[in-house]
């Protein structure tokens, strides 16, 4: 699935300029730069470095003295670039074809040959057909020439039934093992209209993606016949959609790491049944994995499922046969995550331990692992996860899959900052685990969204202002304005905002339709540490503890003000070599200084394994604080009718921090008055988002101070407070006619003005649970009685109230919405017969007390009596009854058993409903219905149509 970060990176890719400018200083570009989008890294025994990925336009892969310009043959081509052990450029080889997109996703060097796996997507312009093949390409490691004896002209392909993509590979014992994803085969679904239109289908019929392991002869590229089926082992018995992301060989076994998406607990799938109209929705959830697979392997792979769950897994296979090593985990599978959202990415084996890295959501963190069967038990209904994730490293015994208890906590060690942190690749050497990936290193409080609850009512510090359309909404972002419906866009013409940061167009949700619950919100496109930074984390392989000698605290980072992340890592001769993607032009790493990344999209760095390349531990900096734009607000004239209660202004600062020191890794805030003529009351002076009130008009200066426990910073905002004057009702309210019958329209009118010239909002409370708006409106009552109608006129600060009475006569409104039945005219109750009745009642008070009320229902002649409980429900041997409040009316549902309605009163010609036994195929009839609730009687009728077959009538 595409993730939030994948989507953002994809958007960035589409916007990167196509041209490359050659400059004189390119001749001394250090460290080596990579042209194209890097996906993987390999280092051979001599220390030469190889990277693979894809590129989309003409690139100079040697932007130094000797240019090496490559132009893709297709939409995108696979590339492999070799850098010599000293970091100098060696060569670049590309693979592609017209009308195709080719990517490299995994790379390994062995015995003078370079193997690359990936995907080739080929589009046939004449037939509009597309094929997606997993590929393994073999190159001569010295020259870059294709090994033409391998596969067909250097390339072996595998597609399965519906397409495949290769994501990682390894070489062992003269065999190349590639893993990746087999795409779902929708052909049976596409060719079977019944499956597409049936009211329900068995969930198991839905196709899914599966992990494959493909074994190829390292010399010829031919599939190894004794492995799996014709050289391919498929992990099809893992529940849910799954894909292998990494693979390693050790001690005669293969270990595959990846992620699985279990959609079996999607609500429409409950009980193994898909409801009508849901099939295409399910399909849309599954098929985007193809797009994700074709994207650069550099991007994050964690998925936050709103339906189903995501777990990581490790599979252990026999390297000769491809069969599961059943002693590992449960029948060969170790599953990690439980009900958390967890991704499985990089994997390595060392010293009898399998290490896996990825990301997990913070709600809740996986403090323990789960060992599940290939078909894990159903999990609870999922909840919407946090946008945040942290990095984990899992360590398990390579023989049993049991967690290494001395490593971290229960076999897991974690690391993270404030949002979107994920481990992508790892390497193990000399007792140290080195992990790379991307992490968001900023805490951002405030910014461009206003905290909302799920109903759309603004919140902050426990204050709930009046819920009126367009009356509460987000404050304007820095140097910008907010429009009337609550959406925000940064419309400032200034290129620099109040932070000294670049302005960028941002949007917030429409507050009238529901909002977003959040207190920590990132400003994606800029900030001191960027969207994400690449990192190298050094951990003790035995304990999982950070190696503090490495950059001072076990963490080295690389990045600038845009998106950067690591995708490949290797260790060679005392050096950690890391490759990754880079979209920042101001990258910096520890003591190595800043690298101008203009003109390239990836990097290759060499760090010292012991020290991390210098730079020392992360340096704590004070928070950046913006108290918010100046506001003008009003004090209400009448406190009892104030629209916003006791508070006049909402404070929405923006606070950015580096997350240090950690612990505590959080920022505390404090609001205080600097100046002003009166008293200031904060709803919560220690909450960033809070409401505030003022005792008298005037100009007030408020200050917020943010502290990371060591360093602090402050900023002020100015609030201009004026005195409001409540609206004046000039005429009305009037009701015409003042006496009316039920269901008769009454016209209500009023006129008012505001002394301050503010816009006015009218709303009417009709006294029976119904409401209206505007100065003039109409309304019809459902039940007789005397009602007090209340008019509210507000100017956004105060409201003025007036009332008028109306007298309603006539009978209560009663309607039968649905009547469904199945009747046996023989008077013999049978399975499936009975009656269901639904309708609305307009003659009960809003605060009606259910408990002990007797209800009598008579439909035709089918009669039953119920006594309601405190919830408005009743159950008897004859059926069930329920009464619920619905807006200004009440709704009821009733179910009567067949014994109530099957009985014949005239010798098999009619039944209790008054329906006739006839030979006509479709018969219309009117069924009178009487409902008595306590002492109040209601009556109506329902026209039904029914058909008779074998003495049984069914209708509605």
GROMACS .gro file of N, CA and C in nm, residues 798-929:
model
  396
  798UNK      N    1  -2.282   3.779   2.129
  798UNK     CA    2  -2.401   3.775   2.215
  798UNK      C    3  -2.519   3.721   2.136
  799UNK      N    4  -2.621   3.674   2.210
  799UNK     CA    5  -2.747   3.643   2.146
  799UNK      C    6  -2.861   3.705   2.226
  800UNK      N    7  -2.968   3.739   2.153
  800UNK     CA    8  -3.089   3.792   2.214
  800UNK      C    9  -3.201   3.692   2.187
  801UNK      N   10  -3.286   3.670   2.291
  801UNK     CA   11  -3.386   3.565   2.285
  801UNK      C   12  -3.526   3.624   2.302
  802UNK      N   13  -3.622   3.572   2.224
  802UNK     CA   14  -3.763   3.609   2.238
  802UNK      C   15  -3.848   3.485   2.212
  803UNK      N   16  -3.973   3.484   2.261
  803UNK     CA   17  -4.058   3.366   2.248
  803UNK      C   18  -4.196   3.401   2.194
  804UNK      N   19  -4.264   3.299   2.141
  804UNK     CA   20  -4.403   3.309   2.099
  804UNK      C   21  -4.466   3.172   2.119
  805UNK      N   22  -4.596   3.168   2.153
  805UNK     CA   23  -4.664   3.041   2.176
  805UNK      C   24  -4.753   3.006   2.057
  806UNK      N   25  -4.769   2.874   2.030
  806UNK     CA   26  -4.861   2.827   1.928
  806UNK      C   27  -4.945   2.714   1.987
  807UNK      N   28  -5.071   2.703   1.937
  807UNK     CA   29  -5.164   2.599   1.982
  807UNK      C   30  -5.188   2.504   1.866
  808UNK      N   31  -5.164   2.373   1.888
  808UNK     CA   32  -5.179   2.273   1.783
  808UNK      C   33  -5.293   2.179   1.821
  809UNK      N   34  -5.384   2.157   1.727
  809UNK     CA   35  -5.498   2.068   1.746
  809UNK      C   36  -5.490   1.951   1.649
  810UNK      N   37  -5.584   1.855   1.662
  810UNK     CA   38  -5.591   1.743   1.570
  810UNK      C   39  -5.529   1.618   1.629
  811UNK      N   40  -5.512   1.518   1.544
  811UNK     CA   41  -5.460   1.389   1.586
  811UNK      C   42  -5.308   1.383   1.569
  812UNK      N   43  -5.240   1.304   1.653
  812UNK     CA   44  -5.096   1.286   1.635
  812UNK      C   45  -5.066   1.221   1.500
  813UNK      N   46  -4.951   1.255   1.445
  813UNK     CA   47  -4.910   1.198   1.316
  813UNK      C   48  -4.851   1.059   1.340
  814UNK      N   49  -4.897   0.964   1.257
  814UNK     CA   50  -4.851   0.826   1.270
  814UNK      C   51  -4.835   0.770   1.130
  815UNK      N   52  -4.722   0.705   1.103
  815UNK     CA   53  -4.702   0.647   0.970
  815UNK      C   54  -4.639   0.509   0.983
  816UNK      N   55  -4.676   0.421   0.893
  816UNK     CA   56  -4.616   0.289   0.883
  816UNK      C   57  -4.523   0.291   0.764
  817UNK      N   58  -4.394   0.282   0.791
  817UNK     CA   59  -4.296   0.293   0.682
  817UNK      C   60  -4.280   0.161   0.608
  818UNK      N   61  -4.267   0.053   0.681
  818UNK     CA   62  -4.242  -0.078   0.620
  818UNK      C   63  -4.324  -0.185   0.689
  819UNK      N   64  -4.380  -0.274   0.608
  819UNK     CA   65  -4.450  -0.390   0.661
  819UNK      C   66  -4.408  -0.509   0.574
  820UNK      N   67  -4.334  -0.602   0.632
  820UNK     CA   68  -4.289  -0.721   0.561
  820UNK      C   69  -4.348  -0.843   0.631
  821UNK      N   70  -4.395  -0.938   0.553
  821UNK     CA   71  -4.460  -1.053   0.617
  821UNK      C   72  -4.445  -1.178   0.531
  822UNK      N   73  -4.459  -1.291   0.598
  822UNK     CA   74  -4.469  -1.421   0.533
  822UNK      C   75  -4.572  -1.501   0.611
  823UNK      N   76  -4.682  -1.542   0.542
  823UNK     CA   77  -4.799  -1.601   0.608
  823UNK      C   78  -4.828  -1.738   0.548
  824UNK      N   79  -4.856  -1.834   0.636
  824UNK     CA   80  -4.901  -1.967   0.592
  824UNK      C   81  -5.051  -1.975   0.614
  825UNK      N   82  -5.129  -1.981   0.503
  825UNK     CA   83  -5.275  -1.980   0.514
  825UNK      C   84  -5.331  -2.107   0.577
  826UNK      N   85  -5.246  -2.209   0.583
  826UNK     CA   86  -5.296  -2.332   0.645
  826UNK      C   87  -5.301  -2.320   0.796
  827UNK      N   88  -5.244  -2.214   0.851
  827UNK     CA   89  -5.243  -2.195   0.995
  827UNK      C   90  -5.135  -2.274   1.065
  828UNK      N   91  -5.042  -2.332   0.987
  828UNK     CA   92  -4.931  -2.409   1.045
  828UNK      C   93  -4.805  -2.324   1.043
  829UNK      N   94  -4.760  -2.278   1.157
  829UNK     CA   95  -4.639  -2.194   1.161
  829UNK      C   96  -4.521  -2.265   1.095
  830UNK      N   97  -4.445  -2.191   1.016
  830UNK     CA   98  -4.330  -2.249   0.948
  830UNK      C   99  -4.211  -2.156   0.962
  831UNK      N  100  -4.095  -2.212   0.941
  831UNK     CA  101  -3.972  -2.135   0.956
  831UNK      C  102  -3.970  -2.020   0.855
  832UNK      N  103  -3.936  -1.903   0.902
  832UNK     CA  104  -3.925  -1.787   0.813
  832UNK      C  105  -4.049  -1.704   0.806
  833UNK      N  106  -4.161  -1.753   0.859
  833UNK     CA  107  -4.283  -1.672   0.854
  833UNK      C  108  -4.285  -1.577   0.972
  834UNK      N  109  -4.365  -1.475   0.961
  834UNK     CA  110  -4.373  -1.372   1.063
  834UNK      C  111  -4.392  -1.237   1.000
  835UNK      N  112  -4.384  -1.132   1.080
  835UNK     CA  113  -4.410  -0.998   1.030
  835UNK      C  114  -4.312  -0.900   1.095
  836UNK      N  115  -4.259  -0.807   1.013
  836UNK     CA  116  -4.176  -0.697   1.062
  836UNK      C  117  -4.245  -0.567   1.026
  837UNK      N  118  -4.255  -0.477   1.123
  837UNK     CA  119  -4.326  -0.351   1.103
  837UNK      C  120  -4.237  -0.237   1.153
  838UNK      N  121  -4.228  -0.130   1.073
  838UNK     CA  122  -4.152  -0.012   1.112
  838UNK      C  123  -4.234   0.113   1.084
  839UNK      N  124  -4.217   0.216   1.167
  839UNK     CA  125  -4.290   0.339   1.143
  839UNK      C  126  -4.243   0.449   1.236
  840UNK      N  127  -4.311   0.564   1.227
  840UNK     CA  128  -4.278   0.680   1.310
  840UNK      C  129  -4.402   0.728   1.385
  841UNK      N  130  -4.377   0.785   1.504
  841UNK     CA  131  -4.482   0.834   1.591
  841UNK      C  132  -4.451   0.979   1.625
  842UNK      N  133  -4.547   1.070   1.606
  842UNK     CA  134  -4.523   1.211   1.632
  842UNK      C  135  -4.594   1.266   1.752
  843UNK      N  136  -4.650   1.183   1.838
  843UNK     CA  137  -4.731   1.236   1.947
  843UNK      C  138  -4.679   1.211   2.085
  844UNK      N  139  -4.550   1.183   2.099
  844UNK     CA  140  -4.493   1.157   2.230
  844UNK      C  141  -4.403   1.272   2.272
  845UNK      N  142  -4.396   1.302   2.400
  845UNK     CA  143  -4.306   1.408   2.444
  845UNK      C  144  -4.160   1.369   2.424
  846UNK      N  145  -4.073   1.470   2.408
  846UNK     CA  146  -3.931   1.445   2.382
  846UNK      C  147  -3.867   1.367   2.494
  847UNK      N  148  -3.906   1.396   2.620
  847UNK     CA  149  -3.848   1.328   2.736
  847UNK      C  150  -3.937   1.212   2.783
  848UNK      N  151  -3.993   1.140   2.688
  848UNK     CA  152  -4.084   1.032   2.720
  848UNK      C  153  -4.016   0.926   2.806
  849UNK      N  154  -4.084   0.880   2.912
  849UNK     CA  155  -4.031   0.779   3.002
  849UNK      C  156  -4.082   0.642   2.959
  850UNK      N  157  -3.993   0.556   2.912
  850UNK     CA  158  -4.033   0.425   2.861
  850UNK      C  159  -4.082   0.331   2.971
  851UNK      N  160  -4.012   0.330   3.081
  851UNK     CA  161  -4.020   0.221   3.178
  851UNK      C  162  -4.163   0.190   3.221
  852UNK      N  163  -4.202   0.064   3.198
  852UNK     CA  164  -4.333   0.016   3.243
  852UNK      C  165  -4.448   0.052   3.153
  853UNK      N  166  -4.426   0.124   3.043
  853UNK     CA  167  -4.534   0.164   2.953
  853UNK      C  168  -4.585   0.043   2.874
  854UNK      N  169  -4.715   0.028   2.864
  854UNK     CA  170  -4.776  -0.082   2.788
  854UNK      C  171  -4.804  -0.037   2.645
  855UNK      N  172  -4.762  -0.118   2.550
  855UNK     CA  173  -4.782  -0.090   2.408
  855UNK      C  174  -4.865  -0.203   2.349
  856UNK      N  175  -4.973  -0.166   2.279
  856UNK     CA  176  -5.055  -0.265   2.209
  856UNK      C  177  -5.047  -0.238   2.060
  857UNK      N  178  -5.014  -0.340   1.985
  857UNK     CA  179  -5.002  -0.329   1.840
  857UNK      C  180  -5.105  -0.419   1.774
  858UNK      N  181  -5.179  -0.363   1.677
  858UNK     CA  182  -5.279  -0.441   1.604
  858UNK      C  183  -5.265  -0.409   1.457
  859UNK      N  184  -5.211  -0.504   1.380
  859UNK     CA  185  -5.198  -0.488   1.235
  859UNK      C  186  -5.299  -0.581   1.170
  860UNK      N  187  -5.404  -0.525   1.113
  860UNK     CA  188  -5.512  -0.608   1.062
  860UNK      C  189  -5.583  -0.672   1.179
  861UNK      N  190  -5.552  -0.795   1.207
  861UNK     CA  191  -5.605  -0.863   1.326
  861UNK      C  192  -5.494  -0.928   1.405
  862UNK      N  193  -5.368  -0.906   1.362
  862UNK     CA  194  -5.254  -0.963   1.433
  862UNK      C  195  -5.219  -0.873   1.548
  863UNK      N  196  -5.248  -0.919   1.670
  863UNK     CA  197  -5.238  -0.830   1.786
  863UNK      C  198  -5.141  -0.887   1.888
  864UNK      N  199  -5.065  -0.795   1.952
  864UNK     CA  200  -4.975  -0.836   2.059
  864UNK      C  201  -4.955  -0.718   2.154
  865UNK      N  202  -4.930  -0.747   2.280
  865UNK     CA  203  -4.910  -0.644   2.381
  865UNK      C  204  -4.771  -0.658   2.441
  866UNK      N  205  -4.703  -0.543   2.462
  866UNK     CA  206  -4.567  -0.543   2.514
  866UNK      C  207  -4.557  -0.443   2.630
  867UNK      N  208  -4.470  -0.472   2.724
  867UNK     CA  209  -4.439  -0.378   2.832
  867UNK      C  210  -4.293  -0.337   2.818
  868UNK      N  211  -4.267  -0.206   2.797
  868UNK     CA  212  -4.134  -0.158   2.767
  868UNK      C  213  -4.045  -0.152   2.891
  869UNK      N  214  -3.916  -0.174   2.870
  869UNK     CA  215  -3.819  -0.156   2.976
  869UNK      C  216  -3.765  -0.013   2.970
  870UNK      N  217  -3.666   0.019   3.053
  870UNK     CA  218  -3.616   0.156   3.060
  870UNK      C  219  -3.546   0.201   2.932
  871UNK      N  220  -3.511   0.107   2.844
  871UNK     CA  221  -3.448   0.141   2.716
  871UNK      C  222  -3.548   0.151   2.603
  872UNK      N  223  -3.677   0.127   2.631
  872UNK     CA  224  -3.779   0.133   2.528
  872UNK      C  225  -3.792   0.005   2.449
  873UNK      N  226  -3.743  -0.107   2.504
  873UNK     CA  227  -3.750  -0.236   2.435
  873UNK      C  228  -3.841  -0.331   2.512
  874UNK      N  229  -3.895  -0.428   2.438
  874UNK     CA  230  -3.978  -0.531   2.501
  874UNK      C  231  -3.967  -0.659   2.420
  875UNK      N  232  -3.977  -0.772   2.490
  875UNK     CA  233  -3.969  -0.902   2.424
  875UNK      C  234  -4.067  -0.996   2.490
  876UNK      N  235  -4.145  -1.068   2.408
  876UNK     CA  236  -4.239  -1.165   2.460
  876UNK      C  237  -4.234  -1.288   2.370
  877UNK      N  238  -4.311  -1.387   2.405
  877UNK     CA  239  -4.315  -1.509   2.324
  877UNK      C  240  -4.373  -1.482   2.186
  878UNK      N  241  -4.446  -1.370   2.173
  878UNK     CA  242  -4.508  -1.338   2.044
  878UNK      C  243  -4.420  -1.250   1.956
  879UNK      N  244  -4.314  -1.191   2.010
  879UNK     CA  245  -4.229  -1.107   1.927
  879UNK      C  246  -4.149  -1.006   2.008
  880UNK      N  247  -4.105  -0.901   1.938
  880UNK     CA  248  -4.025  -0.795   2.002
  880UNK      C  249  -4.077  -0.659   1.958
  881UNK      N  250  -4.048  -0.558   2.041
  881UNK     CA  251  -4.089  -0.421   2.010
  881UNK      C  252  -3.981  -0.327   2.063
  882UNK      N  253  -3.953  -0.219   1.987
  882UNK     CA  254  -3.854  -0.119   2.030
  882UNK      C  255  -3.902   0.019   1.990
  883UNK      N  256  -3.884   0.115   2.081
  883UNK     CA  257  -3.922   0.254   2.057
  883UNK      C  258  -3.798   0.341   2.080
  884UNK      N  259  -3.760   0.421   1.981
  884UNK     CA  260  -3.640   0.504   1.991
  884UNK      C  261  -3.670   0.644   1.941
  885UNK      N  262  -3.599   0.743   2.000
  885UNK     CA  263  -3.619   0.882   1.960
  885UNK      C  264  -3.541   0.910   1.832
  886UNK      N  265  -3.608   0.974   1.735
  886UNK     CA  266  -3.546   1.006   1.607
  886UNK      C  267  -3.579   1.150   1.572
  887UNK      N  268  -3.486   1.241   1.605
  887UNK     CA  269  -3.509   1.381   1.575
  887UNK      C  270  -3.627   1.433   1.653
  888UNK      N  271  -3.724   1.495   1.582
  888UNK     CA  272  -3.843   1.547   1.651
  888UNK      C  273  -3.949   1.439   1.670
  889UNK      N  274  -3.931   1.323   1.608
  889UNK     CA  275  -4.028   1.215   1.617
  889UNK      C  276  -3.971   1.098   1.694
  890UNK      N  277  -4.052   0.995   1.706
  890UNK     CA  278  -4.010   0.867   1.761
  890UNK      C  279  -4.027   0.761   1.654
  891UNK      N  280  -3.939   0.664   1.656
  891UNK     CA  281  -3.951   0.554   1.563
  891UNK      C  282  -3.976   0.424   1.636
  892UNK      N  283  -4.049   0.331   1.572
  892UNK     CA  284  -4.073   0.202   1.636
  892UNK      C  285  -4.044   0.091   1.537
  893UNK      N  286  -4.006  -0.023   1.588
  893UNK     CA  287  -3.992  -0.146   1.510
  893UNK      C  288  -4.060  -0.258   1.588
  894UNK      N  289  -4.126  -0.346   1.516
  894UNK     CA  290  -4.194  -0.459   1.580
  894UNK      C  291  -4.175  -0.583   1.495
  895UNK      N  292  -4.157  -0.695   1.562
  895UNK     CA  293  -4.150  -0.824   1.494
  895UNK      C  294  -4.247  -0.919   1.565
  896UNK      N  295  -4.338  -0.978   1.486
  896UNK     CA  296  -4.434  -1.072   1.541
  896UNK      C  297  -4.407  -1.210   1.482
  897UNK      N  298  -4.422  -1.312   1.565
  897UNK     CA  299  -4.397  -1.449   1.521
  897UNK      C  300  -4.508  -1.499   1.431
  898UNK      N  301  -4.481  -1.607   1.359
  898UNK     CA  302  -4.578  -1.661   1.264
  898UNK      C  303  -4.706  -1.705   1.335
  899UNK      N  304  -4.694  -1.748   1.460
  899UNK     CA  305  -4.813  -1.795   1.531
  899UNK      C  306  -4.916  -1.684   1.549
  900UNK      N  307  -4.871  -1.557   1.544
  900UNK     CA  308  -4.964  -1.445   1.561
  900UNK      C  309  -5.043  -1.419   1.434
  901UNK      N  310  -4.983  -1.437   1.318
  901UNK     CA  311  -5.047  -1.393   1.194
  901UNK      C  312  -5.092  -1.507   1.104
  902UNK      N  313  -5.045  -1.632   1.129
  902UNK     CA  314  -5.082  -1.741   1.041
  902UNK      C  315  -5.225  -1.789   1.063
  903UNK      N  316  -5.279  -1.768   1.181
  903UNK     CA  317  -5.409  -1.827   1.217
  903UNK      C  318  -5.518  -1.784   1.120
  904UNK      N  319  -5.594  -1.882   1.071
  904UNK     CA  320  -5.705  -1.856   0.979
  904UNK      C  321  -5.834  -1.848   1.059
  905UNK      N  322  -5.915  -1.744   1.031
  905UNK     CA  323  -6.040  -1.726   1.105
  905UNK      C  324  -6.161  -1.773   1.027
  906UNK      N  325  -6.144  -1.811   0.901
  906UNK     CA  326  -6.262  -1.848   0.822
  906UNK      C  327  -6.233  -1.967   0.732
  907UNK      N  328  -6.156  -2.062   0.783
  907UNK     CA  329  -6.138  -2.186   0.709
  907UNK      C  330  -6.048  -2.171   0.588
  908UNK      N  331  -5.928  -2.117   0.607
  908UNK     CA  332  -5.827  -2.116   0.503
  908UNK      C  333  -5.856  -2.020   0.389
  909UNK      N  334  -5.931  -1.912   0.411
  909UNK     CA  335  -5.950  -1.812   0.307
  909UNK      C  336  -5.886  -1.679   0.342
  910UNK      N  337  -5.880  -1.647   0.469
  910UNK     CA  338  -5.808  -1.526   0.510
  910UNK      C  339  -5.725  -1.558   0.633
  911UNK      N  340  -5.638  -1.466   0.670
  911UNK     CA  341  -5.559  -1.485   0.792
  911UNK      C  342  -5.576  -1.365   0.883
  912UNK      N  343  -5.495  -1.358   0.990
  912UNK     CA  344  -5.511  -1.251   1.090
  912UNK      C  345  -5.483  -1.113   1.032
  913UNK      N  346  -5.405  -1.104   0.922
  913UNK     CA  347  -5.380  -0.974   0.860
  913UNK      C  348  -5.494  -0.929   0.772
  914UNK      N  349  -5.589  -1.018   0.748
  914UNK     CA  350  -5.700  -0.984   0.660
  914UNK      C  351  -5.668  -1.005   0.514
  915UNK      N  352  -5.562  -1.079   0.484
  915UNK     CA  353  -5.524  -1.107   0.346
  915UNK      C  354  -5.603  -1.227   0.294
  916UNK      N  355  -5.640  -1.222   0.167
  916UNK     CA  356  -5.719  -1.330   0.106
  916UNK      C  357  -5.629  -1.431   0.040
  917UNK      N  358  -5.670  -1.559   0.050
  917UNK     CA  359  -5.603  -1.665  -0.023
  917UNK      C  360  -5.659  -1.665  -0.165
  918UNK      N  361  -5.574  -1.638  -0.263
  918UNK     CA  362  -5.620  -1.623  -0.400
  918UNK      C  363  -5.518  -1.681  -0.495
  919UNK      N  364  -5.562  -1.705  -0.618
  919UNK     CA  365  -5.472  -1.759  -0.720
  919UNK      C  366  -5.399  -1.651  -0.799
  920UNK      N  367  -5.434  -1.525  -0.776
  920UNK     CA  368  -5.368  -1.417  -0.848
  920UNK      C  369  -5.223  -1.405  -0.800
  921UNK      N  370  -5.131  -1.383  -0.894
  921UNK     CA  371  -4.990  -1.385  -0.857
  921UNK      C  372  -4.952  -1.267  -0.769
  922UNK      N  373  -5.006  -1.148  -0.798
  922UNK     CA  374  -4.977  -1.031  -0.715
  922UNK      C  375  -5.107  -0.968  -0.673
  923UNK      N  376  -5.122  -0.947  -0.541
  923UNK     CA  377  -5.246  -0.895  -0.487
  923UNK      C  378  -5.213  -0.773  -0.403
  924UNK      N  379  -5.293  -0.667  -0.417
  924UNK     CA  380  -5.280  -0.549  -0.331
  924UNK      C  381  -5.381  -0.556  -0.219
  925UNK      N  382  -5.342  -0.508  -0.101
  925UNK     CA  383  -5.433  -0.506   0.012
  925UNK      C  384  -5.394  -0.393   0.104
  926UNK      N  385  -5.491  -0.343   0.178
  926UNK     CA  386  -5.466  -0.238   0.276
  926UNK      C  387  -5.473  -0.300   0.415
  927UNK      N  388  -5.365  -0.287   0.491
  927UNK     CA  389  -5.360  -0.345   0.625
  927UNK      C  390  -5.372  -0.231   0.726
  928UNK      N  391  -5.484  -0.222   0.800
  928UNK     CA  392  -5.497  -0.117   0.903
  928UNK      C  393  -5.407  -0.148   1.022
  929UNK      N  394  -5.346  -0.045   1.076
  929UNK     CA  395  -5.256  -0.062   1.190
  929UNK      C  396  -5.299   0.034   1.301
   0.00000   0.00000   0.00000
